[in-house]
Amino acid sequence: MTNRNCKFESVIDSGVLTVALRGEIDHHNAVSVRGEIDDLICRERPKKTVLDLGYIDFMDSSGLGLIMGRYALMQRLGGELTLKNPNERILKIFELAGLGRIIKMEEKEQ
């Protein structure tokens, strides 16, 4: 899937939906990316959604909103959301916003 400066690929395996995001998440593209991911979640009904942020070059507060909205959606559906491979910049944004203790993070891959 593609949207202006943000692309993503998705895979579902054993009830886990992994969404690998690439590029930039900003106010220009967050709305449609959010809609596409929501469509996937609602169609697949995974028990867990993993957002892989390993290839995100830039993320502003719209990216936080995108992540928090997917967290809320998964909570409503009885599932969980995990972030994978956040870079140092994204980790800092999460810690400053106090979200590091709310959303699970997987260890960065070596």
XYZ file of N, CA, C and O in Angstrom:
440
model
N 0.844 -1.182 0.000
C 0.000 0.000 0.000
C 0.891 1.248 0.000
O 1.958 1.248 0.547
N 0.374 2.310 -0.593
C 1.180 3.511 -0.694
C 0.368 4.745 -0.393
O -0.811 4.791 -0.695
N 0.992 5.734 0.163
C 0.364 7.007 0.394
C 1.423 8.081 0.452
O 2.240 8.087 1.345
N 1.426 8.952 -0.517
C 2.359 10.068 -0.612
C 3.760 9.701 -0.174
O 4.513 9.171 -0.951
N 4.114 9.953 1.074
C 5.464 9.664 1.558
C 5.522 8.476 2.511
O 6.529 8.248 3.138
N 4.436 7.760 2.648
C 4.413 6.624 3.567
C 3.893 5.405 2.833
O 2.862 5.461 2.166
N 4.621 4.316 2.960
C 4.220 3.044 2.363
C 4.157 2.022 3.481
O 4.815 2.182 4.511
N 3.382 0.977 3.261
C 3.424 -0.120 4.219
C 3.109 -1.432 3.533
O 2.466 -1.477 2.495
N 3.630 -2.476 4.138
C 3.352 -3.840 3.725
C 2.771 -4.547 4.937
O 3.138 -4.241 6.069
N 1.874 -5.477 4.683
C 1.266 -6.185 5.807
C 1.281 -7.688 5.568
O 1.227 -8.152 4.432
N 1.380 -8.415 6.680
C 1.358 -9.877 6.673
C 0.549 -10.314 7.881
O 0.706 -9.759 8.969
N -0.307 -11.299 7.687
C -0.996 -11.887 8.839
C -0.592 -13.343 8.937
O -0.552 -14.059 7.936
N -0.212 -13.744 10.156
C 0.237 -15.111 10.395
C -0.180 -15.520 11.803
O 0.173 -14.836 12.772
N -0.930 -16.572 11.906
C -1.367 -17.110 13.202
C -2.042 -16.056 14.075
O -1.775 -15.963 15.273
N -2.887 -15.233 13.472
C -3.619 -14.229 14.232
C -2.840 -12.970 14.562
O -3.321 -12.124 15.309
N -1.627 -12.840 14.009
C -0.811 -11.640 14.248
C -0.682 -10.883 12.932
O -0.182 -11.406 11.944
N -1.160 -9.639 12.943
C -1.039 -8.761 11.783
C 0.195 -7.883 11.979
O 0.284 -7.151 12.955
N 1.151 -7.999 11.066
C 2.342 -7.158 11.111
C 2.245 -6.149 9.982
O 2.043 -6.521 8.823
N 2.367 -4.872 10.346
C 2.319 -3.780 9.382
C 3.678 -3.090 9.424
O 4.040 -2.478 10.432
N 4.440 -3.232 8.338
C 5.773 -2.620 8.241
C 5.637 -1.284 7.517
O 5.357 -1.253 6.317
N 5.810 -0.206 8.260
C 5.696 1.146 7.704
C 7.054 1.627 7.212
O 8.080 1.325 7.816
N 7.030 2.429 6.114
C 8.257 2.974 5.552
C 8.032 4.417 5.147
O 6.950 4.762 4.685
N 9.065 5.228 5.336
C 8.981 6.619 4.895
C 8.670 7.568 6.031
O 9.262 7.484 7.098
N 7.722 8.467 5.780
C 7.377 9.515 6.739
C 5.920 9.419 7.134
O 5.065 9.148 6.296
N 5.656 9.652 8.410
C 4.277 9.747 8.889
C 4.090 11.177 9.377
O 4.667 11.571 10.390
N 3.318 11.942 8.622
C 3.044 13.329 9.005
C 1.577 13.639 8.768
O 0.804 12.778 8.363
N 1.193 14.895 9.008
C -0.220 15.261 8.892
C -0.741 15.143 7.464
O -1.931 15.024 7.249
N 0.137 15.114 6.473
C -0.293 14.995 5.084
C -0.768 13.581 4.741
O -1.612 13.410 3.879
N -0.201 12.576 5.370
C -0.534 11.208 4.972
C -1.098 10.327 6.081
O -1.533 9.220 5.815
N -1.110 10.814 7.314
C -1.546 9.970 8.433
C -3.004 9.526 8.311
O -3.333 8.387 8.637
N -3.879 10.398 7.815
C -5.308 10.064 7.761
C -5.571 8.867 6.852
O -6.247 7.923 7.243
N -5.029 8.872 5.643
C -5.330 7.752 4.743
C -4.585 6.475 5.146
O -5.128 5.381 4.998
N -3.365 6.605 5.672
C -2.651 5.419 6.158
C -3.432 4.807 7.317
O -3.625 3.592 7.375
N -3.913 5.665 8.199
C -4.724 5.206 9.329
C -5.957 4.445 8.829
O -6.267 3.373 9.323
N -6.628 4.982 7.821
C -7.814 4.328 7.280
C -7.509 2.977 6.672
O -8.261 2.012 6.859
N -6.404 2.880 5.946
C -6.022 1.611 5.325
C -5.675 0.560 6.375
O -6.040 -0.615 6.243
N -4.957 0.974 7.426
C -4.611 0.035 8.500
C -5.864 -0.389 9.254
O -6.041 -1.568 9.577
N -6.770 0.552 9.523
C -8.031 0.211 10.197
C -8.832 -0.799 9.380
O -9.415 -1.732 9.936
N -8.870 -0.601 8.068
C -9.579 -1.554 7.205
C -8.989 -2.957 7.353
O -9.727 -3.938 7.441
N -7.661 -3.043 7.368
C -6.996 -4.340 7.549
C -7.365 -4.973 8.883
O -7.703 -6.157 8.956
N -7.286 -4.178 9.940
C -7.583 -4.687 11.286
C -9.027 -5.165 11.359
O -9.309 -6.259 11.868
N -9.957 -4.378 10.829
C -11.369 -4.746 10.902
C -11.690 -5.962 10.027
O -12.541 -6.780 10.382
N -11.003 -6.109 8.921
C -11.225 -7.248 8.035
C -10.610 -8.527 8.608
O -11.224 -9.582 8.620
N -9.380 -8.435 9.125
C -8.646 -9.615 9.597
C -8.938 -9.985 11.042
O -8.739 -11.128 11.430
N -9.341 -9.011 11.861
C -9.605 -9.241 13.292
C -8.457 -9.977 13.987
O -8.658 -11.027 14.623
N -7.229 -9.450 13.899
C -6.095 -10.140 14.537
C -6.180 -10.053 16.054
O -6.776 -9.127 16.604
N -5.548 -11.031 16.718
C -5.467 -10.956 18.181
C -4.355 -9.990 18.591
O -4.346 -9.464 19.695
N -3.428 -9.762 17.664
C -2.316 -8.849 17.931
C -1.947 -8.145 16.626
O -1.902 -8.759 15.572
N -1.688 -6.839 16.734
C -1.174 -6.068 15.608
C 0.190 -5.533 15.997
O 0.357 -4.973 17.083
N 1.158 -5.728 15.122
C 2.517 -5.234 15.331
C 2.781 -4.152 14.286
O 2.653 -4.410 13.094
N 3.114 -2.949 14.751
C 3.529 -1.884 13.841
C 5.049 -1.849 13.846
O 5.667 -1.524 14.857
N 5.630 -2.210 12.713
C 7.089 -2.202 12.574
C 7.507 -0.820 12.083
O 7.182 -0.423 10.964
N 8.216 -0.091 12.928
C 8.629 1.290 12.631
C 10.090 1.384 12.212
O 10.650 2.469 12.163
N 10.688 0.261 11.912
C 12.116 0.214 11.624
C 12.562 1.028 10.425
O 13.726 1.383 10.325
N 11.642 1.336 9.520
C 12.012 2.093 8.322
C 11.301 3.442 8.243
O 11.129 3.987 7.158
N 10.890 3.954 9.390
C 10.286 5.285 9.427
C 11.398 6.318 9.532
O 12.207 6.295 10.450
N 11.423 7.229 8.561
C 12.439 8.278 8.529
C 12.044 9.490 9.353
O 12.889 10.194 9.891
N 10.741 9.759 9.433
C 10.248 10.942 10.129
C 8.854 10.649 10.646
O 8.052 9.994 9.987
N 8.569 11.153 11.839
C 7.239 11.027 12.406
C 6.970 12.240 13.274
O 7.787 12.593 14.123
N 5.833 12.903 13.047
C 5.461 14.023 13.905
C 4.311 13.584 14.813
O 4.043 12.387 14.951
N 3.620 14.529 15.417
C 2.542 14.183 16.342
C 1.411 13.420 15.654
O 0.685 12.670 16.305
N 1.263 13.570 14.343
C 0.263 12.792 13.615
C 0.587 11.304 13.683
O -0.319 10.470 13.705
N 1.865 10.972 13.707
C 2.282 9.580 13.858
C 1.892 9.036 15.219
O 1.465 7.886 15.343
N 2.032 9.868 16.258
C 1.590 9.450 17.595
C 0.090 9.183 17.594
O -0.373 8.199 18.168
N -0.650 10.060 16.930
C -2.093 9.878 16.838
C -2.457 8.609 16.096
O -3.367 7.879 16.498
N -1.732 8.328 15.024
C -1.956 7.109 14.253
C -1.748 5.882 15.138
O -2.575 4.969 15.167
N -0.669 5.874 15.886
C -0.348 4.739 16.758
C -1.373 4.613 17.888
O -1.885 3.529 18.157
N -1.697 5.721 18.532
C -2.649 5.667 19.647
C -4.042 5.242 19.183
O -4.732 4.509 19.886
N -4.442 5.683 18.004
C -5.738 5.267 17.475
C -5.804 3.775 17.189
O -6.821 3.124 17.438
N -4.696 3.207 16.674
C -4.659 1.776 16.411
C -4.635 0.998 17.726
O -5.200 -0.079 17.835
N -3.975 1.564 18.730
C -3.970 0.973 20.069
C -5.413 0.907 20.602
O -5.862 -0.139 21.077
N -6.138 2.015 20.488
C -7.517 2.070 20.980
C -8.407 1.098 20.209
O -9.256 0.410 20.810
N -8.231 1.012 18.900
C -9.020 0.082 18.091
C -8.765 -1.362 18.521
O -9.708 -2.143 18.701
N -7.506 -1.712 18.689
C -7.186 -3.082 19.103
C -7.748 -3.374 20.495
O -8.221 -4.482 20.749
N -7.723 -2.398 21.386
C -8.303 -2.590 22.718
C -9.804 -2.866 22.606
O -10.317 -3.768 23.272
N -10.503 -2.093 21.772
C -11.945 -2.290 21.589
C -12.259 -3.667 21.018
O -13.293 -4.249 21.327
N -11.373 -4.191 20.187
C -11.587 -5.505 19.565
C -11.069 -6.654 20.429
O -11.134 -7.815 20.023
N -10.524 -6.334 21.605
C -10.038 -7.369 22.511
C -8.640 -7.865 22.176
O -8.235 -8.923 22.652
N -7.912 -7.114 21.374
C -6.552 -7.504 20.998
C -5.517 -6.575 21.597
O -5.818 -5.762 22.458
N -4.300 -6.707 21.109
C -3.227 -5.850 21.607
C -2.428 -5.264 20.450
O -2.445 -5.791 19.341
N -1.758 -4.178 20.735
C -0.886 -3.511 19.764
C 0.519 -3.466 20.335
O 0.708 -3.165 21.516
N 1.484 -3.780 19.495
C 2.893 -3.730 19.876
C 3.655 -2.958 18.810
O 3.338 -3.059 17.630
N 4.632 -2.188 19.244
C 5.522 -1.506 18.310
C 6.811 -2.295 18.209
O 7.291 -2.847 19.191
N 7.367 -2.311 17.017
C 8.598 -3.066 16.773
C 9.607 -2.148 16.089
O 9.262 -1.368 15.207
N 10.845 -2.252 16.491
C 11.971 -1.543 15.867
C 11.866 -0.023 15.853
O 12.256 0.604 14.868
N 11.359 0.605 16.920
C 11.341 2.073 16.895
C 12.773 2.607 16.989
O 13.586 2.079 17.740
N 13.069 3.647 16.216
C 14.405 4.234 16.298
C 14.508 5.128 17.532
O 13.518 5.344 18.246
N 15.692 5.637 17.798
C 15.921 6.448 18.997
C 15.029 7.685 19.039
O 14.533 8.068 20.097
N 14.819 8.297 17.895
C 13.990 9.505 17.827
C 12.544 9.197 18.212
O 11.916 9.938 18.964
N 12.015 8.092 17.680
C 10.645 7.699 18.003
C 10.539 7.314 19.476
O 9.583 7.689 20.151
N 11.523 6.596 19.994
C 11.518 6.246 21.417
C 11.483 7.490 22.290
O 10.755 7.542 23.284
N 12.247 8.505 21.920
C 12.275 9.751 22.695
C 10.910 10.439 22.669
O 10.425 10.905 23.702
N 10.278 10.476 21.498
C 8.943 11.075 21.387
C 7.966 10.327 22.292
O 7.170 10.934 23.004
N 8.039 9.002 22.284
C 7.141 8.199 23.105
C 7.374 8.430 24.582
O 6.433 8.518 25.360
N 8.619 8.490 24.978
C 8.916 8.718 26.391
C 8.445 10.103 26.840
O 7.866 10.243 27.914
N 8.676 11.125 26.012
C 8.238 12.477 26.353
C 6.722 12.562 26.462
O 6.192 13.299 27.288
N 6.021 11.806 25.631
C 4.556 11.804 25.649
C 3.995 10.875 26.729
O 2.788 10.854 26.961
N 4.861 10.111 27.381
C 4.412 9.188 28.420
C 3.748 7.930 27.883
O 3.038 7.245 28.607
N 3.986 7.616 26.622
C 3.332 6.465 26.004
C 4.143 5.182 26.131
O 3.621 4.097 25.884
N 5.388 5.290 26.522
C 6.247 4.125 26.637
C 5.743 3.106 27.642
O 6.007 1.914 27.517
N 4.994 3.555 28.624
C 4.484 2.617 29.624
C 3.088 2.106 29.281
O 2.543 1.276 29.984
N 2.490 2.609 28.192
C 1.151 2.182 27.779
C 1.225 1.146 26.657
O 0.546 0.128 26.701
N 2.058 1.423 25.662
C 2.145 0.560 24.485
C 3.391 -0.315 24.592
O 4.481 0.183 24.862
N 3.211 -1.605 24.334
C 4.331 -2.539 24.381
C 5.270 -2.288 23.220
O 4.851 -1.963 22.123
N 6.556 -2.481 23.499
C 7.579 -2.348 22.452
C 8.406 -3.624 22.411
O 8.798 -4.127 23.456
N 8.635 -4.108 21.200
C 9.516 -5.248 21.021
C 10.931 -4.732 20.849
O 11.142 -3.620 20.371
N 11.879 -5.560 21.228
C 13.281 -5.186 21.099
C 13.640 -4.932 19.648
O 13.137 -5.596 18.751
N 14.549 -3.994 19.455
C 15.041 -3.699 18.115
C 15.818 -4.901 17.600
O 16.607 -5.477 18.314
N 15.552 -5.261 16.333
C 16.254 -6.384 15.740
C 17.710 -6.011 15.495
O 18.019 -4.879 15.175
N 18.579 -6.979 15.641
C 20.018 -6.726 15.433
C 20.375 -6.752 13.978
O 19.903 -7.478 13.221
